[in-house]
Structure formats: structure tokens, C-alpha cells
Amino acid sequence: MTTLDAKLDRLLGAKTGKALESALGLVTVGDLLRHYPRRYAERGELTAIAGLELGEHATVLAKVERVTKRTMKSRRGTIVEARITDGHRSLSCTFFNQAWRERELIPGKRGMFAGKVTAFREQLQLSHPEYQLFDSEATDVGAAAEEFAAALLPVYPSAQGLPSWSIARCVGQVLDVWDGTDDPLPTELRERLGMSSLEDALRKIHRPQNFGEVAAAQDRLKWDEALAVQLILAQRRSAIEERPAPVCERRDDGVRAAFDERMPFQLTRGQQEIGEQIAADLGTAHPMNRLVQGEVGSGKTIVALRAMLQVVDAGRQAAMLAPTEVLAAQHARSLRELLGELAMAGELGGAENATRVTLLTGSLSTAQRRQAMLEAASGEAGIVVGTHALIQDKVSFADLGLVVVDEQHRFGVEQRDALRARGGEETAPHVLVMTATPIPRTVAMTVYGDLETSALRELPQGRSPISTSVVPVSEKPAWLDRAWARIHEEVAAGHQVYVVCPRIGDDEEPSGKGKKSKKKSTVDDGDGEEPPPDDDGGEQRRPPVAVIDVAEQLAAGPLSGLRLGILHGRLAPDDKDAVMRSFAAGELDVLVATTVIEVGVNVPNATVMVIMDADRFGVSQLHQLRGRVGRGSAPGLCLLVTEAMGGTTTRERLDAVASTTDGFELARLDLELRREGDILGAAQSGRKSGLKMLSLLRDEDVIAQARDEADRVVAVDPELREHPGLARMVAEVVDEERAEYLEKS
């Protein structure tokens, strides 16, 4: 029997099996059959070349435009260059010392070409391309290319040395001997939904006769993925209800009411509305799991503080977790300043109903740390602020009722779960998550309905708008010169500037210690010819620019005469503080830094941020970084410098950041561009995503329907003991580690 668990090396041979495993991580028949085609090509259509990404392994359906052969002048041998086209844009395929290619690549021939997309003199090319040409008659296909006989050609995600047609051939061999599989969906459910069988879907997703069969197969495979995750979430919701949260009802005579009376400013409408939602959540035994999104300075801290005070009024404690010690200390200081005498419990001048705000971080002295831990364990501290130090086993709370997590994306799931576990034995604390930039995973969980979402959308009081522009140096190098000139203008006007780089530099080696990274192949060899590609299949993407190098170049070049400072994570803490103090005091004009400035840095006089190699950062990180400028009365400007070419997904992502300052909109877009693997922890675990077909943004209706079915099933069979097929399906799509990840998130 050839089942989904059968090993590929036994069916396809050891060499092919090893290639599939090393290149794509495909080990079993199930792995290969769930390696779905990325798209389908019809014989007459060509692939759009403009959308190709540098560095990707692409398969294109194109037509040979022209072929040239010449003798190299500076070394022995020949170069054959074939230009292939989609009718709008061309791509070059270069072959060294392979003169026979000229006889094969006849102008007008169509075929599939696969290789790594690189660039030479700003022209796209395929390095060491593999290809298979079609015969002139579509019905007369040679034995070597018989997989192209179908009306639709599946194009698979591929890798170096493993082009799409090789994967298609492997899939064909497996399908010919596969004995099928039992359907995990109950017959009643499948008939009610009008779904095809799983076996039929898996066969037709790879061997469709028409796009109607593709759509039917995709519908079934999407449904399985949606239902698998929804079953996990339904089980999680069921388990949560078994461990209620502490009821923390509002009081009119408590510390929260006293704080509201002495507040020196009016709450915005958004703060009031979200405050009411949170107050209602805290007043029930159902654990709150709410996300509050708002730009930096939009008032999230006030919302969180009022929630924490409601919990304190109920005789319980609140914990606030910040991503860095600097930010934790800022939060603690800010909370004490806002509360005044209401934070001075047990101190001279403290209010009668005051509480205590305690800071607990790893850098406290032994005596300070011991005192902070005692205040948390005894309940003397109503609010405990800290970093990951809060979730160490030896830190305990008297009665933890609420966990506030600031900047959620800075923490691992396990860390957040450990903090939740600091609640009592019988109850689980309420959870309030705050973020200025929802990451794609957060949006995904929101779409699944697992997080209640609130948004503070008003522009922060006193903040100026930030405009963002992309600086495409490959296409318009003069724009970068203009950027440096703009910095001189800002400094002359009395303002300051950040220049952000992805890397520190100096002794860093992104390609491995002791190894020299390969340079971009853009240097002539003396006779105007491109140097032969490297043995690994072509040029390597150059390392990201580094703070140390860029600062040196700017000081000696376009920013000479300005006062430059350097800030990065390898500096000693005292040196970091000294640099930041100098910048904040206006003693530096330009700060060249890594992302250490991403959170907790507030210099209102900084008006411009230049982000070098902006394509090396994620959307949420770019959004977070640019929030460091425009914090005063002058408007902010963010310049995204990139070599990414127009029409690529990378440029599309950067253009999206430039087009909006709405964090939710950016996160949705990022999710769309990067796919939804993060929902299953792929981003944090490094594994492949279990979601290959489902789009969390385009398939919301499928997800909603699957949620209803999952709730119905779990209500009567929480452990899925009566539904072994569904339990198996969950295990295939959401393995044990991912299930644990979801349960903790």
C-alpha cells in the first residue's frame, strides 16, 4: 500500500528523495502531494517577467527572442546569451562554454525556464538556467517533456537544482502508485457542504483538466485547513472556560475613580469607548483576551492604567510586561507620575486608598530585586512593571488578575504563556495586549475571532503627520543625493536626523565567521563581459549595509561637517546612554543607528529618518521605526532607501508602507504579501507553514463557516474521540508543537 506516510526515497529513489528533502523539506507522499502548485500556466500564455524578485528561484513560461554567441577576449571559451521574453519585458539566460545551446534555443521557441533571478548591469537574468522547450505542436510532446501534455501546466514552488517540471514529474510518479486515503470529514458534513473527497482534491490539484477542477480542489483543501485550525481554537476556548478569570467589577469609591477625578486632561472618545469595553470584560469570569492598537502616544498607557486600577480595586494585582528594561523603567516612571499620591501606598503623603507601582527588572541590585519580589508576592504592590524577569519561576504574585503586554510582537509566545501561568491555581488572569503596530500574526488571530480588537485611531495630541517616500537607488540614484541634501537643510533649520541600518558591521559576518561574502557581480572583467557565475549558481545578494561603514562614509562624504553619532546593541550600556543623551540634548545632528531606537526613544526635535536597505526590514518594523520622527511640532519625513526594482513584491511592500500610516491596514497588507504561515508559529519556529492554500484575508467566509462547524463538533466532543478523522486532519495541518503554540498565544 502506498499511503500518505510512505517515504519518497523508496518510491522515487534515494537520489531524488534526498533532493526533495534537502531543497524543499519533502519526505513523505503526503508532504509532496501537499506541495501545491503556485499557479497554473496555459500553453499559450507567458509569465510576467516584471514581477520576478531578485534572489528567488523562478520558473517562467517564455519565448526565445534571440540568441547570440561570442568568444571571450580575456579568457578562453564562449558565451551563449539567450534573450527570452513575455512580450513586454526580457530576461537574459547566459551559458559559459556551452556552444551547443545555440542550436537548441531557436528564436520563437517556447518553453519553461528555471533558475535563480539575478541582475547584471541592472538587467534581470537567470543564473545557470535549466529549461525544457515545447515542441511546435502542442499535441506532439516528446517523452522527456510528457508532463506538459496536460491543458494546464502546474508551476510549483521550486529550488536551485529542482525546477518545477522535475517536481511535476515526481508528483506524477507518486500519483500513479498512490492508493488514496480515507476522508477525514464525516460523510454527512461533506455531503451537506457539497465538497469533493480529499483524494479527488489531491489528485486534481496536481492534474486538473480545467480551472473548474482547480477551484473545486482548492475549495476542499482550504476547508480542511480552516477547519483544522478552527477545531484547535474551539478546543482552546472550551478549555479556557473551564478555568475562569477573576471577576473584577468597577467600584465608584476606589483608586480608579480617584484617578479619573484628578486626571489633568480629557479622555478621547476612543479612550472612553475602549475603557468601557475593557471594564465590562474585567467584570466577568470569562477571561479577557483583548488587543488595543494605537499609534505611539495615542493614549494606550492611560487605557491600560485604568484597567489595572479596576483590578486593584477588586483586591488583585496587575502586571505590565515591556520588551526592554528601558521601556519598563519608562512605564513605571510614567505610571507613578500619572498616579501621584495614589501610587504612594505606605509612604508619607500617600492617599488613603493608594496602591504601589513596583519595577522588577534583571538589572536591579540584589537588595532592590529582593524587595520588589517581596512586594509582588505579598500583594503590597498592586501594579508590577517589568521585563521577562517577571516570568521567572521564582517570581510569584499574591493574586494576579490582569496581564498587560506592551508591544506584543517583541515577546515569544512561551514568555507570554509563562506570565499567564502566574495567576492563581483556580483562575487565569485577564490579558490586555497593546501594540502600535499589529504584526501579521495578530491580524490573523483577529480574523479567526480569537482576539477582541480595539483601535485608538485618533492622531496623538501634539503629533505632526509623517510623510514617507521610497528612494529607489537602482532606478534613480540621484534621489539618494537629494536625501543627503535634505538632511543638511533639516539640520540647518535646527532639526535632527536618524539614519537606520540593518547591521552593526565591523567584525560581523552575515555569511559565516571567517568567510568573505561574495560581492555583487557588477564589475567588468576588462572586455565588457560578465564574469562567469560562481559555482553555487550565480551572484549572492550583498550583505546589508552596516552602521559602522555607513557612518564612516557619510562623515567623509555627503554629511561631512555635521555632528554624527553611532548607536547599536554592542555598545556598553553607559555608552548607549551617553549617545542618546547627547542626541536628545541636540549635541548631535545625525544619529546612525540600528533598530535599537525602535522603541523607547523620544526626541521631538528629530524630523527625518533615512532607512538604508529598507527592504531588509519587515512592514511592522518600518512602521514602528518611522514613529520615532514627527514627535514634535514639525512634520516628520521617512525615506525608505532600497535597490529593489519596480514591479517586485518587495517594492510593493515598501510602497504600501509609504502609502498609509494605518497600522492595521499595513498588517493586513503584510499578511497578504507574506502569506499566513505566522498563524501556526512558522515565523518563530523556523518551520514551514501548515497553511498552504487558505488565505486569511480572502477566505474569511470559509473561516467563519469552519468556526461554526468546529464549535458544533467540540461542544459535543471536546477531545474529538468520536471524530478520529477530524483528529487526524488536525494533526496533519497543526502538529503537536503548533497546537501548543496556538494554545499559548
XYZ file of C-alpha atoms in Angstrom, residues 44-488:
445
model
C -0.368 29.895 -24.982
C 0.354 32.268 -22.113
C 3.681 33.654 -20.968
C 4.884 34.536 -17.471
C 5.084 38.213 -16.458
C 8.809 38.815 -16.025
C 8.374 42.233 -14.368
C 7.172 40.679 -11.113
C 10.229 38.483 -10.539
C 12.193 39.019 -7.324
C 15.986 39.158 -7.163
C 17.324 36.097 -5.409
C 14.267 33.890 -5.920
C 14.271 30.605 -7.794
C 11.712 31.234 -10.503
C 10.109 29.190 -13.243
C 8.871 31.207 -16.202
C 6.992 30.260 -19.337
C 8.577 32.396 -22.054
C 9.552 32.623 -25.712
C 13.106 32.737 -27.054
C 13.614 36.178 -28.578
C 17.186 35.952 -29.867
C 20.406 34.034 -29.256
C 23.983 35.275 -29.612
C 27.340 33.529 -29.269
C 30.690 35.223 -28.886
C 34.240 34.379 -27.907
C 35.512 35.796 -24.632
C 38.502 38.085 -25.073
C 40.193 37.849 -21.712
C 39.862 34.093 -21.226
C 39.328 31.005 -23.325
C 35.820 29.904 -24.186
C 32.488 31.207 -25.446
C 29.381 32.859 -24.085
C 25.927 31.993 -25.360
C 23.286 34.512 -24.317
C 19.606 33.822 -24.952
C 17.058 36.584 -24.530
C 13.634 35.291 -23.512
C 10.540 37.468 -23.380
C 6.961 37.580 -22.156
C 6.128 40.116 -24.861
C 6.687 43.091 -22.554
C 9.973 42.555 -20.725
C 13.034 40.469 -21.471
C 15.291 38.285 -19.390
C 18.748 37.021 -20.299
C 19.969 33.425 -19.897
C 23.754 33.190 -20.091
C 25.721 29.970 -20.687
C 29.518 29.751 -20.462
C 31.380 27.306 -22.695
C 28.195 25.586 -23.841
C 28.125 26.478 -27.539
C 25.618 23.700 -28.300
C 22.898 25.744 -26.545
C 22.771 27.955 -29.649
C 21.411 25.038 -31.702
C 18.660 24.298 -29.142
C 17.462 27.782 -28.260
C 15.878 28.738 -31.559
C 14.106 32.146 -31.692
C 10.342 31.685 -31.485
C 10.546 28.501 -29.382
C 8.521 28.479 -26.175
C 9.448 26.630 -23.027
C 9.819 26.681 -19.277
C 12.998 28.244 -17.899
C 14.070 27.888 -14.260
C 16.889 29.420 -12.273
C 17.906 31.991 -9.709
C 16.923 35.546 -10.616
C 19.948 37.860 -10.527
C 20.889 41.171 -12.111
C 23.805 42.309 -14.255
C 24.069 45.987 -15.189
C 20.536 46.461 -13.843
C 19.151 43.840 -16.255
C 17.378 40.745 -14.958
C 18.898 37.391 -15.758
C 18.609 33.729 -14.781
C 21.771 32.190 -13.394
C 22.614 28.717 -14.700
C 19.066 28.266 -16.008
C 17.549 24.891 -16.649
C 14.920 24.704 -19.341
C 12.572 22.434 -21.222
C 11.344 23.506 -24.627
C 7.948 22.634 -26.072
C 7.637 21.085 -29.485
C 5.977 23.352 -32.029
C 2.787 21.281 -31.938
C 1.181 21.205 -28.508
C -0.108 17.680 -29.103
C 3.276 16.335 -30.189
C 5.193 16.260 -26.954
C 8.422 14.322 -26.596
C 8.900 11.668 -23.930
C 11.270 13.895 -21.947
C 8.549 16.528 -21.530
C 5.385 14.459 -21.424
C 4.312 16.131 -18.177
C 3.488 19.188 -20.284
C 0.843 17.316 -22.261
C -1.960 18.480 -19.962
C -4.029 21.517 -20.872
C -2.867 23.258 -17.671
C 0.775 23.260 -16.622
C 1.233 23.266 -12.826
C 4.031 25.611 -11.736
C 5.439 24.570 -8.364
C 7.453 26.477 -5.765
C 10.941 25.303 -6.711
C 14.562 25.483 -5.617
C 18.037 25.517 -7.110
C 18.577 22.264 -8.978
C 14.947 21.244 -8.581
C 12.889 23.063 -11.221
C 9.113 22.988 -11.396
C 8.978 20.340 -14.120
C 11.130 17.960 -12.053
C 8.687 18.337 -9.156
C 5.787 17.774 -11.566
C 7.427 14.571 -12.779
C 7.838 13.348 -9.188
C 4.209 14.167 -8.395
C 3.109 12.252 -11.482
C 5.097 9.176 -10.467
C 3.623 9.258 -6.965
C 0.036 9.753 -8.115
C 0.355 6.752 -10.438
C 1.022 4.395 -7.490
C -0.803 6.181 -4.636
C -3.610 4.073 -3.156
C -5.607 7.053 -1.923
C -6.663 7.935 1.618
C -9.648 7.765 3.926
C -11.581 11.008 4.054
C -11.261 12.783 7.417
C -14.559 14.659 7.001
C -17.710 12.862 8.128
C -19.795 11.860 5.097
C -22.776 13.872 6.374
C -20.705 17.048 6.626
C -19.074 16.571 3.221
C -22.416 16.000 1.514
C -24.015 18.945 3.287
C -21.174 21.217 2.152
C -21.077 19.776 -1.375
C -17.338 19.095 -1.061
C -15.307 16.668 -3.159
C -13.401 13.877 -1.435
C -9.897 14.543 -0.146
C -8.406 12.000 -2.537
C -10.147 13.606 -5.516
C -8.979 17.075 -4.410
C -5.348 15.967 -4.019
C -5.330 14.330 -7.455
C -6.968 17.210 -9.289
C -4.954 19.975 -7.642
C -1.937 18.452 -9.437
C -3.608 17.099 -12.598
C -6.529 19.376 -13.440
C -8.224 19.283 -16.828
C -9.564 22.824 -16.426
C -9.734 25.701 -13.967
C -13.102 24.447 -12.683
C -11.385 21.359 -11.304
C -8.678 23.559 -9.790
C -11.305 25.669 -7.995
C -13.167 22.622 -6.642
C -9.930 21.077 -5.350
C -8.829 24.355 -3.758
C -12.205 24.763 -2.039
C -11.857 21.374 -0.371
C -8.219 21.849 0.648
C -8.930 25.354 2.002
C -11.797 23.963 4.032
C -9.604 21.293 5.634
C -7.021 23.884 6.683
C -9.664 26.276 8.030
C -11.484 23.554 9.942
C -8.275 22.114 11.407
C -7.226 25.441 12.912
C -10.772 26.280 13.997
C -11.018 22.948 15.819
C -7.835 23.790 17.722
C -9.170 27.236 18.628
C -12.571 25.812 19.627
C -10.836 23.313 21.897
C -8.799 26.154 23.348
C -11.888 28.270 24.029
C -13.543 25.271 25.646
C -10.524 24.707 27.895
C -10.352 28.398 28.847
C -13.948 28.325 30.034
C -13.024 25.561 32.467
C -10.566 27.935 34.168
C -12.395 31.229 34.723
C -10.783 34.617 35.246
C -11.165 36.586 38.492
C -14.214 38.859 38.480
C -13.044 42.479 38.892
C -16.106 44.719 38.947
C -15.933 48.510 38.830
C -16.150 50.484 42.058
C -17.219 54.094 42.402
C -15.139 54.653 45.549
C -11.854 53.043 44.561
C -8.472 54.162 43.287
C -9.651 54.167 39.661
C -12.453 56.617 40.452
C -9.980 58.783 42.373
C -7.598 58.747 39.419
C -10.380 59.718 36.992
C -11.259 62.690 39.179
C -7.705 64.025 39.269
C -6.871 63.406 35.593
C -5.499 66.699 34.172
C -6.873 66.061 30.675
C -9.974 64.775 28.935
C -10.045 61.239 27.659
C -10.539 60.991 23.903
C -13.723 59.400 22.641
C -11.755 56.311 21.635
C -10.196 56.001 25.094
C -13.619 56.276 26.708
C -15.227 53.671 24.443
C -12.392 51.162 24.785
C -12.252 51.796 28.520
C -15.932 50.813 28.789
C -15.329 47.627 26.772
C -12.415 46.612 28.974
C -14.281 47.461 32.184
C -17.141 45.197 31.110
C -14.696 42.390 30.199
C -12.955 42.588 33.580
C -16.293 42.410 35.398
C -16.972 38.867 34.183
C -15.467 35.441 34.884
C -14.734 34.926 31.188
C -11.020 35.637 30.610
C -10.493 38.805 28.604
C -8.177 38.471 25.608
C -8.185 41.917 24.019
C -5.831 43.733 21.663
C -5.616 47.533 21.821
C -3.898 49.015 18.799
C -2.887 52.651 18.618
C -0.029 54.745 17.298
C 2.760 55.816 19.643
C 1.386 58.423 22.038
C -2.275 57.731 21.254
C -3.123 57.016 24.871
C -2.800 53.252 25.203
C -0.983 53.636 28.529
C -3.906 55.526 30.077
C -6.311 52.838 28.871
C -4.117 50.133 30.401
C -3.645 52.048 33.660
C -7.398 52.480 34.202
C -7.859 48.744 33.581
C -5.105 47.903 36.072
C -6.657 50.200 38.690
C -10.028 48.442 38.292
C -8.261 45.155 39.058
C -6.506 46.725 42.063
C -9.886 47.949 43.319
C -11.036 44.313 43.283
C -8.190 43.401 45.636
C -5.995 41.842 42.978
C -2.765 42.670 41.152
C -1.855 43.707 37.620
C 1.407 43.008 35.808
C 2.733 45.060 32.895
C 5.331 43.423 30.671
C 7.565 45.643 28.482
C 10.057 44.476 25.824
C 13.132 46.239 27.209
C 14.378 47.401 30.590
C 14.478 50.964 29.291
C 10.813 50.831 28.335
C 9.843 49.031 31.560
C 11.519 51.760 33.596
C 9.801 54.442 31.495
C 6.418 52.773 32.065
C 6.976 52.526 35.814
C 8.046 56.164 35.999
C 5.136 57.276 33.822
C 2.573 55.342 35.887
C 3.905 56.811 39.143
C 3.802 60.337 37.702
C 0.242 59.876 36.456
C -0.943 58.439 39.775
C 0.965 60.794 42.066
C -0.125 60.237 45.675
C -2.315 57.340 44.507
C 0.900 55.335 43.896
C 2.366 56.038 47.336
C 0.783 53.319 49.477
C 2.585 53.146 52.830
C 4.536 56.344 52.141
C 4.287 59.751 53.758
C 1.831 61.820 51.745
C 0.210 58.815 50.115
C -3.538 58.835 49.515
C -5.784 56.772 51.784
C -6.701 54.290 49.043
C -3.297 54.372 47.291
C -1.582 51.408 45.704
C 2.080 50.774 44.887
C 3.835 50.578 41.499
C 6.862 48.262 41.647
C 9.552 47.883 38.989
C 11.152 44.453 38.624
C 13.947 44.028 36.054
C 17.114 41.988 35.733
C 19.476 44.913 36.317
C 18.216 45.781 39.793
C 20.654 45.296 42.650
C 20.190 42.165 44.757
C 18.558 44.141 47.563
C 16.255 46.053 45.207
C 15.272 42.876 43.424
C 14.552 41.053 46.688
C 12.360 43.942 47.847
C 10.473 44.094 44.514
C 9.830 40.334 44.584
C 8.582 40.588 48.160
C 6.149 43.373 47.205
C 4.813 41.263 44.338
C 4.495 38.078 46.391
C 2.877 39.786 49.382
C 0.379 41.770 47.328
C 1.768 45.067 48.616
C 2.378 46.086 45.004
C -0.890 46.497 43.138
C 0.942 47.088 39.846
C 4.195 45.306 38.951
C 6.094 46.515 35.864
C 8.967 44.593 34.343
C 10.577 42.712 31.503
C 10.869 38.965 31.037
C 12.251 38.903 34.580
C 8.604 38.897 35.690
C 8.039 35.419 34.302
C 10.884 33.627 36.016
C 9.788 30.741 38.202
C 10.912 32.361 41.456
C 8.751 35.449 40.864
C 5.294 34.990 42.354
C 2.195 37.135 42.802
C -0.296 37.194 45.620
C -3.314 37.338 43.302
C -2.662 38.203 39.670
C -5.828 39.386 37.949
C -4.591 41.143 34.798
C -1.584 40.870 32.489
C -0.814 43.854 30.234
C 1.664 43.094 27.429
C 3.192 46.116 25.690
C 4.416 45.679 22.110
C 3.296 42.073 21.782
C 5.496 41.231 18.800
C 8.636 41.685 20.905
C 7.841 38.607 23.019
C 7.852 34.909 22.327
C 4.629 33.006 22.849
C 6.210 30.906 25.586
C 7.099 34.052 27.542
C 3.543 35.380 27.416
C 2.175 31.994 28.422
C 4.529 31.788 31.390
C 3.277 35.148 32.633
C -0.333 33.966 32.310
C 0.579 30.987 34.465
C 1.390 33.397 37.313
C -2.346 33.569 38.073
C -3.965 31.593 40.856
C -4.477 27.842 40.763
C -8.199 28.182 40.079
C -8.219 31.211 37.778
C -6.432 32.570 34.717
C -5.669 36.296 34.578
C -7.310 38.583 32.049
C -4.949 39.596 29.205
C -4.670 43.020 27.575
C -2.256 43.358 24.652
C -1.068 46.771 23.463
C 0.723 47.445 20.207
C 1.476 50.372 17.940
C 1.884 48.009 15.002
C -0.126 44.815 14.781
C 2.013 42.144 13.207
C 0.504 39.784 10.633
C 0.014 37.008 13.156
C -2.057 39.316 15.348
C -4.227 40.229 12.413
C -4.576 36.563 11.550
C -5.757 35.724 15.040
C -8.156 38.656 14.818
C -9.618 37.298 11.599
C -10.072 33.972 13.349
C -12.014 35.760 16.058
C -9.647 34.698 18.828
C -8.808 38.232 19.943
C -11.265 41.001 20.677
C -9.842 44.057 18.930
C -9.979 47.732 19.800
C -8.265 50.557 17.952
C -7.288 54.080 19.021
C -7.256 55.818 15.651
C -7.046 59.499 16.610
C -3.777 61.222 15.743
C -1.898 61.649 19.015
C -2.284 65.111 20.515
C 0.639 67.360 19.593
C 1.965 64.930 16.987
C 2.669 66.037 13.434
C 1.937 63.914 10.368
C 4.711 61.733 8.920
C 5.198 61.513 5.156
C 7.059 58.528 3.740
C 8.785 58.154 0.363
C 10.637 55.303 -1.337
C 14.115 56.138 -2.683
C 14.789 53.581 -5.475
C 18.548 53.934 -5.867
C 18.828 51.352 -8.678
C 16.466 53.324 -10.873
C 17.019 56.872 -9.620
C 20.428 57.206 -7.909
C 20.127 61.000 -7.872
C 17.295 60.677 -5.342
C 19.772 59.488 -2.697
C 21.913 62.578 -3.286
C 18.769 64.640 -2.757
C 18.108 62.785 0.511
C 21.512 63.774 1.898
C 20.912 67.361 0.756
C 17.560 67.313 2.595
C 19.359 66.276 5.773
C 21.642 69.315 5.512
